[in-house]
Amino acid sequence: MSEKKPERREFLFTASYAVGAVGVGAVVWPLIDQMNPDASVKALASTEVDISSVQPGKTITVLWRGKPVFIKRRTPEEIEEARAVKMEDLKDPEKDEDRAKNPEWLVMIGVCTHLGCVPLNDKGDYNGWFCPCHGSHYDTSGRIRKGPAPLNMEVPKYEFVNSNTIKIG
Amino acid sequence: MSDQVYVPKSKFGKWFNDRLPLLTLASHLTDYPTPKNLNYWWTFGGILTFCLITQIVTGLTLAMHYIAHADLAFESVEHIMRDVNYGWLIRYIHANGASMFFLAVYIHIFRSLFYGSYKSPREIIWIIGIIIYLLMMASAFMGYVLPWGQMSFWGATVITNLFSAIPLVGEGIVNWLWGGYSVDNPTLTRFFTLHYLLPFLILGLVVLHIWALHIPGNNNPIGIDVKKPSKDTVPFHPYIVIKDVFALLMFIIVFAFFVFYSPNILGHADNYIEANPMVTPTHIVPEWYLLPFYAILRSVPDKLMGVVAMLSAILILAALPWLDTSKIRSAVFRPLYKQFYWILVVDVLILGYVGAMPAEGLYLLIARVATAYYFIHFLIILPILGFKEKTIPLPLSITDPVLGGFPNTKIVKKKESLD
């Protein structure tokens, strides 16, 4: 390679390629982005749930954004059990106090963080949930304790509209 | 590779062929010199072509009645089964055809592994084959989602969630694949589109696969280079064609057995329950042809590493021509490789078996050992074997072992000096 100055022509080539690449990108992007969640899907962002009929120890499952959400009314023993766990025993350390603001009510997305199956209620080695697909065990706070799932079941954004109604999303 | 230049007999033929040499192509395909010792394991290429065409034809006809919508798909499949004329037959051929396709492709792949068909100069044929295999898996997976049964839905959920293992962008990619926050109608419609598209891509790759094959010509059970054309070869038509047709008929008997006598044995009963996003079936399994890879996925306790292991198990095959350091192609002349080959076959069958079982206790232990062995075979045994193995001397030609008995070094030397 000789130390010659870049010529006019080389500059034109490079500039043409660059403009061409931007053009191709501009055309391809809409074709890719059309697959992302559309406006109608995003519009279904929140759901209100009546929880007045849920008995202590029972779980109801509601659909939010196409995913099941577990709403569990925990018994004092279950709350006790969740709060007694030491942080160092957890794969994804998270305090029960942070997961359930109102300790009686645990609200979380009922989707296993491994590969997206719906775990079964009141099963598994930790009295919480058990995922039948690949054997992940969750405790009474929905935290991963054993199995291939990397994270605790996700707590969605929610609020108590009044003492009988939860708004998810 | 017929070396003589083909000239059409008729005047019109010549006129046409000068403008578009389709007749030259046809003549090449008929006269194509093929090693005369090809055994029945070589008939699966033709059988696979048959499978692909069967899937395309039955798929096109099913698409005339199927409705790709989350609320209607399940019913439209039942409509095909009950109301559409011969709908049951077409759907059962299509559903079992996928299994037959994989049965044939596995035999075809293991044929290559035994006879070293992936080695120089056939690496590109092999790699195109692996791409076809990957596209087949993608097509089959998306096709299985279309009836929108429980297994469809949860299979789609689990497989698409594999992408969520990718650090940082995983979640975004999964939502992009779904077109939402869960597997739903947008997912179904795009899977239908892609399921329709991929077979045609496969068809294009099959053309390249055959084109690449016709450059060096077929490997053969002895694995030595063959002079073409010579007394070691026969023209493709009629010799190989008739053998392929006979094997195809045998294959169709097996195919027909499944279609007419046990059309659902390879499927899963849960897929006759409509998809329900609230309930996961207690035991979800993929179709049988994906089980070995599923076992590998589950045998690794870490999410990301499980996915990496599963993908590597497939992609490692593309590197096989370079991982296998032996210059001898056929296992017939590789006494040690032959044994390791059969151990690998058993290993993959074990992986398939434990893939169908729950991932716990002894099954999990077996899956882990079998997974480890799978990688050891390709990454350690094969590279070392090429240097350590004492191979059996190769015959000079295909005809040689028949006419001259087993080759001994004296005859080999004498013949070499004659050349």
Coordinates of C-alpha atoms in Angstrom, one line a residue:
Chain A
M1 CA 0.0 0.0 0.0
S2 CA 1.5 3.2 -1.1
E3 CA 0.9 6.4 0.9
K4 CA -1.2 8.1 -1.7
K5 CA -3.9 10.6 -1.0
P6 CA -7.5 9.2 -1.4
E7 CA -8.8 10.2 -4.7
R8 CA -12.1 11.9 -5.6
R9 CA -13.4 8.7 -7.1
E10 CA -12.7 6.7 -3.9
F11 CA -14.5 9.3 -1.9
L12 CA -17.5 9.1 -4.2
F13 CA -17.6 5.3 -4.0
T14 CA -17.5 5.4 -0.2
A15 CA -20.1 8.1 0.0
S16 CA -22.4 6.1 -2.4
Y17 CA -22.1 2.9 -0.4
A18 CA -22.9 4.9 2.8
V19 CA -25.9 6.5 1.3
G20 CA -27.0 3.2 -0.2
A21 CA -26.7 1.5 3.2
V22 CA -28.8 4.1 4.9
G23 CA -31.4 3.7 2.1
V24 CA -31.5 -0.1 2.5
G25 CA -31.8 0.3 6.3
A26 CA -34.7 2.7 5.9
V27 CA -36.5 0.3 3.7
V28 CA -35.8 -2.8 5.8
W29 CA -36.7 -1.3 9.1
P30 CA -40.5 -1.0 8.5
L31 CA -40.4 -4.6 7.3
I32 CA -38.8 -5.7 10.6
D33 CA -40.7 -3.4 12.9
Q34 CA -44.1 -4.5 11.6
M35 CA -43.6 -7.7 13.6
N36 CA -43.3 -5.8 16.9
P37 CA -46.3 -5.6 19.2
D38 CA -48.9 -3.4 17.4
A39 CA -51.0 -0.5 18.7
S40 CA -54.0 -2.7 19.5
V41 CA -51.9 -5.2 21.5
K42 CA -50.3 -2.3 23.5
A43 CA -53.7 -0.8 24.1
L44 CA -54.7 -3.8 26.2
A45 CA -52.3 -2.6 28.8
S46 CA -54.4 -2.8 32.1
T47 CA -57.0 -5.0 33.6
E48 CA -59.1 -4.5 36.8
V49 CA -59.8 -7.6 38.9
D50 CA -62.4 -8.1 41.6
I51 CA -60.8 -10.0 44.5
S52 CA -63.5 -9.9 47.0
S53 CA -64.4 -13.6 46.7
V54 CA -60.9 -15.0 47.0
Q55 CA -60.6 -17.1 50.2
P56 CA -57.3 -17.2 52.2
G57 CA -54.9 -19.7 50.8
K58 CA -56.6 -19.6 47.3
T59 CA -55.2 -18.3 44.1
I60 CA -57.1 -16.9 41.2
T61 CA -55.6 -16.6 37.7
V62 CA -56.5 -13.8 35.4
L63 CA -55.3 -13.0 31.9
W64 CA -53.3 -9.8 31.3
R65 CA -51.6 -9.1 28.0
G66 CA -52.3 -12.7 27.1
K67 CA -50.4 -14.0 30.1
P68 CA -51.8 -15.5 33.2
V69 CA -51.4 -13.4 36.4
F70 CA -51.6 -15.2 39.7
I71 CA -53.4 -13.4 42.5
K72 CA -52.9 -15.3 45.7
R73 CA -54.4 -14.5 49.1
R74 CA -51.8 -15.9 51.4
T75 CA -52.4 -17.4 54.8
P76 CA -50.3 -16.1 57.7
E77 CA -48.2 -19.3 57.7
E78 CA -47.3 -18.8 54.0
I79 CA -46.4 -15.2 54.7
E80 CA -44.3 -16.3 57.7
E81 CA -42.6 -18.9 55.5
A82 CA -41.8 -16.5 52.7
R83 CA -40.4 -13.9 55.1
A84 CA -38.2 -16.3 57.1
V85 CA -36.1 -17.3 54.1
K86 CA -32.5 -16.1 54.2
M87 CA -31.3 -14.0 51.3
E88 CA -28.3 -16.2 50.7
D89 CA -30.5 -19.2 50.0
L90 CA -32.0 -17.5 47.0
K91 CA -30.9 -17.7 43.4
D92 CA -32.4 -14.3 42.6
P93 CA -32.3 -12.6 46.0
E94 CA -35.4 -10.5 46.6
K95 CA -37.2 -9.7 49.9
D96 CA -40.8 -10.9 50.2
E97 CA -41.6 -7.4 51.6
D98 CA -40.6 -6.0 48.2
R99 CA -42.6 -8.5 46.2
A100 CA -45.8 -8.2 48.2
K101 CA -46.5 -4.7 49.4
N102 CA -49.7 -5.9 51.1
P103 CA -48.4 -9.2 52.5
E104 CA -51.7 -10.9 52.3
W105 CA -51.8 -10.5 48.5
L106 CA -49.2 -11.8 46.2
V107 CA -49.6 -10.6 42.6
M108 CA -47.3 -11.9 39.9
I109 CA -47.1 -13.0 36.3
G110 CA -47.8 -16.7 36.4
V111 CA -45.1 -17.5 33.8
C112 CA -42.1 -19.6 34.6
T113 CA -39.0 -17.6 33.9
H114 CA -37.3 -20.6 32.3
L115 CA -39.3 -21.1 29.1
G116 CA -42.6 -19.6 29.7
C117 CA -44.9 -22.4 31.0
V118 CA -47.6 -21.8 33.6
P119 CA -46.5 -23.2 37.0
L120 CA -49.0 -25.2 39.1
N121 CA -50.3 -23.8 42.3
D122 CA -49.5 -25.3 45.8
K123 CA -47.0 -27.8 44.4
G124 CA -43.3 -28.3 44.6
D125 CA -40.7 -28.6 47.3
Y126 CA -41.3 -25.1 48.7
N127 CA -45.1 -25.1 49.0
G128 CA -45.4 -22.5 46.3
W129 CA -45.4 -23.3 42.6
F130 CA -44.0 -26.0 40.5
C131 CA -43.4 -25.8 36.8
P132 CA -44.3 -29.1 35.1
C133 CA -42.3 -28.4 31.9
H134 CA -38.8 -28.5 33.2
G135 CA -39.1 -28.8 37.0
S136 CA -38.6 -25.4 38.5
H137 CA -39.7 -25.0 42.1
Y138 CA -41.0 -21.6 43.5
D139 CA -41.6 -20.7 47.1
T140 CA -44.6 -19.0 48.6
S141 CA -43.3 -15.6 47.4
G142 CA -42.9 -16.9 43.9
R143 CA -39.2 -16.9 44.1
I144 CA -37.1 -19.5 42.2
R145 CA -35.6 -22.0 44.6
K146 CA -34.7 -25.0 42.6
G147 CA -34.6 -25.9 38.9
P148 CA -33.5 -24.3 35.6
A149 CA -35.4 -21.0 35.9
P150 CA -33.0 -18.1 36.4
L151 CA -35.3 -15.5 38.0
N152 CA -38.3 -15.1 40.4
M153 CA -41.7 -14.9 38.8
E154 CA -42.1 -11.3 37.8
V155 CA -44.3 -8.9 39.8
P156 CA -46.2 -6.7 37.4
K157 CA -47.1 -3.1 38.1
Y158 CA -50.3 -3.1 40.0
E159 CA -52.3 -1.1 42.5
F160 CA -55.3 -1.5 44.8
V161 CA -58.0 0.7 43.4
N162 CA -60.0 -0.1 46.6
S163 CA -59.9 -2.9 49.1
N164 CA -61.7 -5.2 46.6
T165 CA -60.2 -4.3 43.3
I166 CA -56.7 -4.6 41.9
K167 CA -55.7 -2.9 38.8
I168 CA -52.9 -4.6 36.9
G169 CA -50.8 -2.7 34.4
Chain B
M1 CA -20.6 -35.2 -15.5
S2 CA -21.1 -36.6 -19.0
D3 CA -18.1 -35.4 -20.9
Q4 CA -19.6 -35.8 -24.4
V5 CA -21.3 -32.7 -25.7
Y6 CA -25.0 -33.4 -26.0
V7 CA -26.7 -32.5 -29.2
P8 CA -30.5 -32.8 -29.5
K9 CA -31.7 -35.0 -32.3
S10 CA -34.6 -32.9 -33.6
K11 CA -34.3 -29.6 -35.3
F12 CA -36.7 -27.9 -32.9
G13 CA -34.8 -29.5 -29.9
K14 CA -31.6 -28.1 -31.2
W15 CA -33.2 -24.6 -31.8
F16 CA -34.6 -24.6 -28.3
N17 CA -31.5 -26.1 -26.6
D18 CA -29.3 -23.4 -28.1
R19 CA -31.5 -20.8 -26.4
L20 CA -32.2 -22.5 -23.1
P21 CA -30.1 -25.7 -22.6
L22 CA -32.8 -27.6 -20.6
L23 CA -32.3 -30.7 -22.8
T24 CA -28.6 -30.7 -22.0
L25 CA -29.6 -30.6 -18.3
A26 CA -32.0 -33.5 -18.8
S27 CA -29.3 -35.4 -20.6
H28 CA -26.8 -34.7 -17.8
L29 CA -29.3 -36.0 -15.2
T30 CA -30.1 -39.2 -17.1
D31 CA -26.5 -40.1 -18.1
Y32 CA -25.0 -38.9 -14.8
P33 CA -22.4 -41.5 -14.0
T34 CA -23.1 -43.1 -10.6
P35 CA -20.8 -45.5 -8.7
K36 CA -22.2 -48.9 -9.3
N37 CA -21.8 -50.1 -5.8
L38 CA -24.3 -47.7 -4.2
N39 CA -26.4 -49.6 -1.7
Y40 CA -29.9 -49.0 -0.4
W41 CA -28.8 -46.4 2.1
W42 CA -28.2 -44.2 -1.0
T43 CA -31.8 -44.2 -2.0
F44 CA -32.9 -41.8 0.7
G45 CA -31.9 -38.7 -1.3
G46 CA -34.7 -39.6 -3.8
I47 CA -37.0 -40.5 -0.9
L48 CA -36.4 -37.1 0.7
T49 CA -37.2 -35.3 -2.6
F50 CA -40.5 -37.3 -2.6
C51 CA -41.2 -36.2 1.0
L52 CA -40.6 -32.6 0.2
I53 CA -42.9 -32.6 -2.8
T54 CA -45.5 -34.5 -0.8
Q55 CA -45.4 -31.9 2.0
I56 CA -45.7 -29.1 -0.5
V57 CA -48.6 -30.6 -2.4
T58 CA -50.6 -31.6 0.7
G59 CA -49.7 -28.3 2.4
L60 CA -51.0 -26.2 -0.5
T61 CA -54.3 -28.1 -0.5
L62 CA -54.6 -27.8 3.3
A63 CA -54.0 -24.1 3.0
M64 CA -57.1 -23.8 0.9
H65 CA -59.2 -24.8 3.9
Y66 CA -57.2 -23.8 7.0
I67 CA -57.8 -20.4 8.7
A68 CA -54.8 -18.8 10.4
H69 CA -56.6 -17.1 13.3
A70 CA -56.4 -17.8 17.0
D71 CA -60.2 -18.1 17.3
L72 CA -60.7 -20.2 14.1
A73 CA -57.6 -22.3 13.5
F74 CA -58.5 -25.2 15.8
E75 CA -62.0 -25.4 14.4
S76 CA -60.8 -25.1 10.8
V77 CA -58.5 -28.1 11.3
E78 CA -61.5 -30.1 12.7
H79 CA -63.5 -28.8 9.6
I80 CA -60.8 -30.2 7.4
M81 CA -60.9 -33.6 9.2
R82 CA -64.7 -33.9 9.2
D83 CA -66.2 -31.9 6.3
V84 CA -63.6 -31.4 3.6
N85 CA -63.6 -34.1 0.9
Y86 CA -60.6 -36.3 1.7
G87 CA -59.5 -33.6 4.2
W88 CA -58.7 -36.3 6.8
L89 CA -56.4 -38.1 4.3
I90 CA -54.6 -34.9 3.2
R91 CA -54.0 -33.8 6.7
Y92 CA -52.9 -37.2 7.9
I93 CA -50.5 -37.4 5.0
H94 CA -49.2 -34.0 5.8
A95 CA -48.8 -34.6 9.6
N96 CA -47.3 -38.0 9.2
G97 CA -45.3 -36.8 6.2
A98 CA -43.4 -34.5 8.5
S99 CA -42.4 -37.5 10.6
M100 CA -41.5 -39.6 7.6
F101 CA -39.5 -36.7 6.2
F102 CA -37.4 -36.6 9.4
L103 CA -37.1 -40.4 9.5
A104 CA -35.6 -40.3 6.0
V105 CA -33.4 -37.3 6.8
Y106 CA -32.0 -39.0 9.9
I107 CA -31.1 -42.1 7.9
H108 CA -29.7 -39.9 5.2
I109 CA -27.5 -38.0 7.7
F110 CA -26.3 -41.2 9.5
R111 CA -25.5 -42.7 6.0
S112 CA -23.2 -39.7 5.5
L113 CA -21.7 -40.2 8.9
F114 CA -20.9 -43.8 8.3
Y115 CA -19.5 -43.5 4.8
G116 CA -17.8 -40.1 5.4
S117 CA -19.8 -38.4 2.6
Y118 CA -19.2 -35.1 4.3
K119 CA -15.4 -35.1 3.7
S120 CA -13.5 -33.3 1.0
P121 CA -14.5 -32.6 -1.7
R122 CA -18.1 -32.7 -0.5
E123 CA -18.1 -30.2 2.4
I124 CA -20.4 -27.8 0.7
I125 CA -23.0 -30.5 -0.1
W126 CA -22.9 -31.4 3.6
I127 CA -23.2 -27.8 4.9
I128 CA -26.1 -27.1 2.5
G129 CA -27.7 -30.3 3.9
I130 CA -27.3 -29.0 7.5
I131 CA -29.0 -25.8 6.5
I132 CA -31.8 -27.7 4.9
Y133 CA -32.1 -29.8 8.1
L134 CA -32.3 -26.6 10.2
L135 CA -35.0 -25.2 7.9
M136 CA -36.9 -28.5 8.2
M137 CA -36.9 -28.2 11.9
A138 CA -38.1 -24.6 11.8
S139 CA -40.8 -25.6 9.3
A140 CA -41.9 -28.6 11.3
F141 CA -42.0 -26.6 14.5
M142 CA -44.1 -23.8 12.9
G143 CA -46.4 -26.3 11.2
Y144 CA -47.0 -28.0 14.5
V145 CA -48.2 -24.7 15.9
L146 CA -50.9 -24.1 13.2
P147 CA -53.6 -26.5 14.6
W148 CA -53.6 -24.3 17.7
G149 CA -54.0 -27.1 20.1
Q150 CA -52.4 -27.2 23.6
M151 CA -49.2 -28.7 22.4
S152 CA -49.1 -26.2 19.6
F153 CA -49.5 -23.3 21.9
W154 CA -47.1 -24.4 24.6
G155 CA -44.5 -25.8 22.2
A156 CA -44.5 -22.4 20.6
T157 CA -44.2 -20.7 24.0
V158 CA -41.3 -22.8 25.1
I159 CA -39.4 -22.7 21.8
T160 CA -39.8 -19.0 21.3
N161 CA -38.8 -18.4 24.9
L162 CA -35.4 -20.0 24.1
F163 CA -34.5 -16.6 22.6
S164 CA -35.2 -14.9 25.9
A165 CA -32.0 -16.6 27.1
I166 CA -30.0 -14.1 25.0
P167 CA -28.6 -11.5 27.4
L168 CA -30.0 -7.9 27.2
V169 CA -31.9 -8.1 23.9
G170 CA -33.6 -11.5 24.6
E171 CA -36.9 -10.1 25.9
G172 CA -37.2 -7.7 23.0
I173 CA -36.5 -10.4 20.5
V174 CA -39.2 -12.6 22.0
N175 CA -41.8 -9.9 21.9
W176 CA -40.8 -9.2 18.4
L177 CA -41.2 -12.9 17.5
W178 CA -44.6 -13.0 19.2
G179 CA -45.9 -9.6 18.0
G180 CA -47.2 -9.1 21.5
Y181 CA -46.5 -10.1 25.1
S182 CA -47.4 -13.8 24.7
V183 CA -48.0 -16.3 21.9
D184 CA -51.2 -15.1 20.4
N185 CA -52.9 -14.4 17.1
P186 CA -50.1 -12.3 15.6
T187 CA -47.8 -15.2 16.3
L188 CA -50.1 -17.6 14.6
T189 CA -50.4 -15.6 11.4
R190 CA -46.7 -15.1 11.0
F191 CA -46.0 -18.7 11.7
F192 CA -48.4 -19.6 9.0
T193 CA -46.7 -17.2 6.6
L194 CA -43.3 -18.6 7.4
H195 CA -44.5 -22.2 7.3
Y196 CA -45.7 -21.5 3.8
L197 CA -42.4 -19.9 2.8
L198 CA -39.8 -22.2 4.2
P199 CA -40.5 -25.3 2.1
F200 CA -39.8 -23.3 -1.0
L201 CA -36.5 -22.1 0.4
I202 CA -35.8 -25.8 1.2
L203 CA -36.6 -26.6 -2.4
G204 CA -34.2 -24.1 -3.6
L205 CA -31.5 -25.4 -1.3
V206 CA -32.2 -29.0 -2.5
V207 CA -31.4 -27.8 -6.0
L208 CA -28.1 -26.4 -4.7
H209 CA -27.5 -29.6 -2.7
I210 CA -27.9 -31.7 -5.9
W211 CA -25.9 -29.3 -8.0
A212 CA -23.1 -29.4 -5.5
L213 CA -23.4 -33.2 -5.5
H214 CA -23.1 -33.4 -9.3
I215 CA -19.7 -31.6 -9.2
P216 CA -17.6 -34.3 -7.5
G217 CA -20.3 -37.0 -8.0
N218 CA -21.6 -39.5 -5.4
N219 CA -19.6 -40.9 -2.7
N220 CA -20.0 -44.7 -2.4
P221 CA -19.8 -47.4 0.2
I222 CA -16.1 -47.9 -0.3
G223 CA -15.5 -44.2 -0.1
I224 CA -12.8 -44.1 -2.8
D225 CA -12.7 -41.6 -5.7
V226 CA -14.2 -43.1 -8.8
K227 CA -13.2 -42.2 -12.3
K228 CA -16.2 -41.0 -14.3
P229 CA -17.4 -42.3 -16.5
S230 CA -15.7 -45.7 -16.2
K231 CA -16.4 -49.3 -15.6
D232 CA -16.9 -48.4 -12.0
T233 CA -20.0 -46.3 -12.8
V234 CA -23.4 -46.8 -14.3
P235 CA -25.7 -44.1 -15.8
F236 CA -28.2 -42.7 -13.3
H237 CA -31.0 -43.7 -15.6
P238 CA -32.2 -46.4 -15.6
Y239 CA -29.9 -48.2 -13.1
I240 CA -30.2 -45.9 -10.1
V241 CA -33.7 -44.6 -11.0
I242 CA -35.2 -48.1 -10.8
K243 CA -33.4 -48.8 -7.5
D244 CA -34.6 -45.5 -6.0
V245 CA -38.2 -46.2 -7.2
F246 CA -38.1 -49.7 -5.6
A247 CA -36.8 -48.2 -2.3
L248 CA -39.4 -45.4 -2.5
L249 CA -42.2 -48.0 -2.8
M250 CA -41.0 -49.8 0.3
F251 CA -40.8 -46.4 2.1
I252 CA -44.4 -45.6 1.0
I253 CA -45.6 -48.8 2.5
V254 CA -44.3 -47.6 5.9
F255 CA -45.7 -44.2 5.3
A256 CA -49.1 -45.6 4.4
F257 CA -49.1 -47.8 7.5
F258 CA -48.9 -44.7 9.7
V259 CA -51.4 -42.7 7.6
F260 CA -54.0 -45.4 7.5
Y261 CA -53.5 -47.5 10.6
S262 CA -52.1 -45.3 13.3
P263 CA -52.3 -41.7 12.1
N264 CA -52.0 -40.2 15.6
I265 CA -49.4 -42.4 17.2
L266 CA -46.6 -40.0 16.4
G267 CA -48.7 -37.0 17.6
H268 CA -49.8 -36.0 21.1
A269 CA -53.3 -36.3 22.4
D270 CA -53.1 -32.9 24.1
N271 CA -53.1 -31.3 20.7
Y272 CA -56.7 -32.2 20.3
I273 CA -57.5 -29.8 23.1
E274 CA -57.7 -26.2 21.9
A275 CA -54.9 -23.8 23.0
N276 CA -55.5 -22.4 26.5
P277 CA -53.0 -19.7 27.6
M278 CA -54.0 -20.3 31.3
V279 CA -53.1 -24.0 31.6
T280 CA -49.9 -25.7 30.6
P281 CA -50.2 -29.4 29.9
T282 CA -48.6 -31.4 32.8
H283 CA -46.0 -33.0 30.5
I284 CA -45.0 -31.2 27.4
V285 CA -42.8 -32.8 24.8
P286 CA -41.9 -31.8 21.3
E287 CA -42.4 -34.1 18.3
W288 CA -40.2 -37.2 18.4
Y289 CA -37.7 -35.9 15.8
L290 CA -36.7 -33.0 18.1
L291 CA -36.4 -35.1 21.3
P292 CA -32.6 -35.6 21.3
F293 CA -32.0 -31.9 21.2
Y294 CA -34.7 -31.3 23.7
A295 CA -32.9 -33.7 26.0
I296 CA -29.7 -31.7 25.6
L297 CA -31.5 -28.5 26.4
R298 CA -32.9 -29.9 29.6
S299 CA -29.7 -31.6 30.7
V300 CA -28.0 -28.3 31.4
P301 CA -29.2 -26.7 34.6
D302 CA -28.5 -23.1 33.4
K303 CA -31.0 -21.4 31.0
L304 CA -28.6 -19.7 28.7
M305 CA -26.1 -22.6 28.6
G306 CA -28.9 -25.0 28.0
V307 CA -29.9 -23.1 24.8
V308 CA -26.3 -22.7 23.8
A309 CA -25.7 -26.5 24.2
M310 CA -28.8 -27.3 22.2
L311 CA -27.8 -25.0 19.3
S312 CA -24.2 -26.2 19.4
A313 CA -25.3 -29.8 19.1
I314 CA -26.8 -29.0 15.7
L315 CA -24.2 -26.5 14.5
I316 CA -21.3 -28.7 15.4
L317 CA -22.4 -30.9 12.5
A318 CA -21.5 -28.1 10.1
A319 CA -17.9 -28.2 11.4
L320 CA -17.7 -32.0 11.0
P321 CA -15.7 -32.1 7.8
W322 CA -12.9 -30.4 9.7
L323 CA -13.4 -32.1 13.1
D324 CA -13.0 -35.5 11.5
T325 CA -9.3 -35.5 10.7
S326 CA -9.2 -38.9 9.0
K327 CA -8.6 -38.9 5.2
I328 CA -10.3 -42.3 4.9
R329 CA -14.0 -41.7 4.1
S330 CA -15.8 -45.0 4.6
A331 CA -16.2 -46.6 8.0
V332 CA -15.7 -49.9 6.2
F333 CA -11.9 -49.3 6.4
R334 CA -12.0 -47.6 9.8
P335 CA -12.3 -50.4 12.4
L336 CA -12.3 -48.0 15.4
Y337 CA -14.5 -45.3 13.9
K338 CA -17.0 -48.0 13.0
Q339 CA -17.4 -48.8 16.7
F340 CA -17.6 -45.1 17.8
Y341 CA -20.1 -44.6 15.0
W342 CA -22.5 -47.1 16.5
I343 CA -21.9 -45.8 20.0
L344 CA -23.0 -42.4 18.7
V345 CA -26.1 -43.9 17.1
V346 CA -27.0 -45.5 20.4
D347 CA -26.2 -42.2 22.3
V348 CA -28.6 -40.2 20.1
L349 CA -31.3 -42.8 20.5
I350 CA -30.8 -42.6 24.3
L351 CA -31.0 -38.8 24.1
G352 CA -34.3 -39.2 22.2
Y353 CA -35.7 -41.6 24.8
V354 CA -34.8 -39.4 27.8
G355 CA -36.0 -36.4 25.9
A356 CA -39.5 -37.9 26.1
M357 CA -39.2 -38.7 29.8
P358 CA -39.6 -36.2 32.7
A359 CA -36.3 -34.3 33.4
E360 CA -35.7 -35.7 36.9
G361 CA -33.8 -38.4 38.8
L362 CA -32.1 -41.1 36.8
Y363 CA -33.4 -39.8 33.4
L364 CA -31.7 -36.5 34.1
L365 CA -28.4 -38.3 34.9
I366 CA -28.6 -40.4 31.8
A367 CA -29.4 -37.3 29.7
R368 CA -26.3 -35.5 31.1
V369 CA -24.0 -38.4 30.4
A370 CA -25.4 -38.8 26.9
T371 CA -25.1 -35.1 26.2
A372 CA -21.5 -35.1 27.4
Y373 CA -20.7 -38.1 25.2
Y374 CA -22.4 -36.5 22.1
F375 CA -19.9 -33.5 22.4
I376 CA -17.0 -35.7 23.3
H377 CA -17.6 -37.8 20.1
F378 CA -17.4 -34.7 17.8
L379 CA -14.9 -32.6 19.7
I380 CA -12.4 -35.2 21.1
I381 CA -12.8 -38.6 19.6
L382 CA -13.1 -37.7 16.0
P383 CA -10.1 -35.3 15.8
I384 CA -7.9 -37.8 17.7
L385 CA -9.1 -40.8 15.8
G386 CA -7.9 -39.5 12.5
F387 CA -4.3 -39.6 13.8
K388 CA -4.3 -42.7 15.9
E389 CA -6.5 -45.1 14.0
K390 CA -4.8 -47.9 11.9
T391 CA -7.0 -48.1 8.9
I392 CA -7.5 -51.1 6.5
P393 CA -5.9 -50.6 3.1
L394 CA -8.2 -49.2 0.4
P395 CA -9.0 -51.1 -2.8
L396 CA -7.9 -49.4 -6.0
S397 CA -11.3 -49.4 -7.5
I398 CA -14.8 -50.5 -6.9
T399 CA -14.3 -53.4 -9.2
D400 CA -11.0 -54.4 -7.6
P401 CA -12.3 -56.2 -4.5
V402 CA -14.7 -58.2 -6.6
L403 CA -12.2 -59.2 -9.3
G404 CA -9.0 -59.2 -7.4
G405 CA -10.1 -60.4 -4.0
F406 CA -9.1 -58.4 -0.9
P407 CA -6.4 -55.9 -1.8
N408 CA -2.9 -56.8 -0.6
T409 CA -0.1 -54.3 -0.8
K410 CA 1.8 -56.2 -3.5
I411 CA -1.1 -56.0 -6.0
V412 CA -1.7 -52.4 -5.1
K413 CA 2.0 -51.6 -5.8
K414 CA 2.1 -53.5 -9.0
K415 CA -1.0 -51.8 -10.3
E416 CA 0.3 -48.4 -9.4
S417 CA 3.5 -49.0 -11.3
L418 CA 1.5 -50.0 -14.3
D419 CA -0.4 -46.6 -14.4

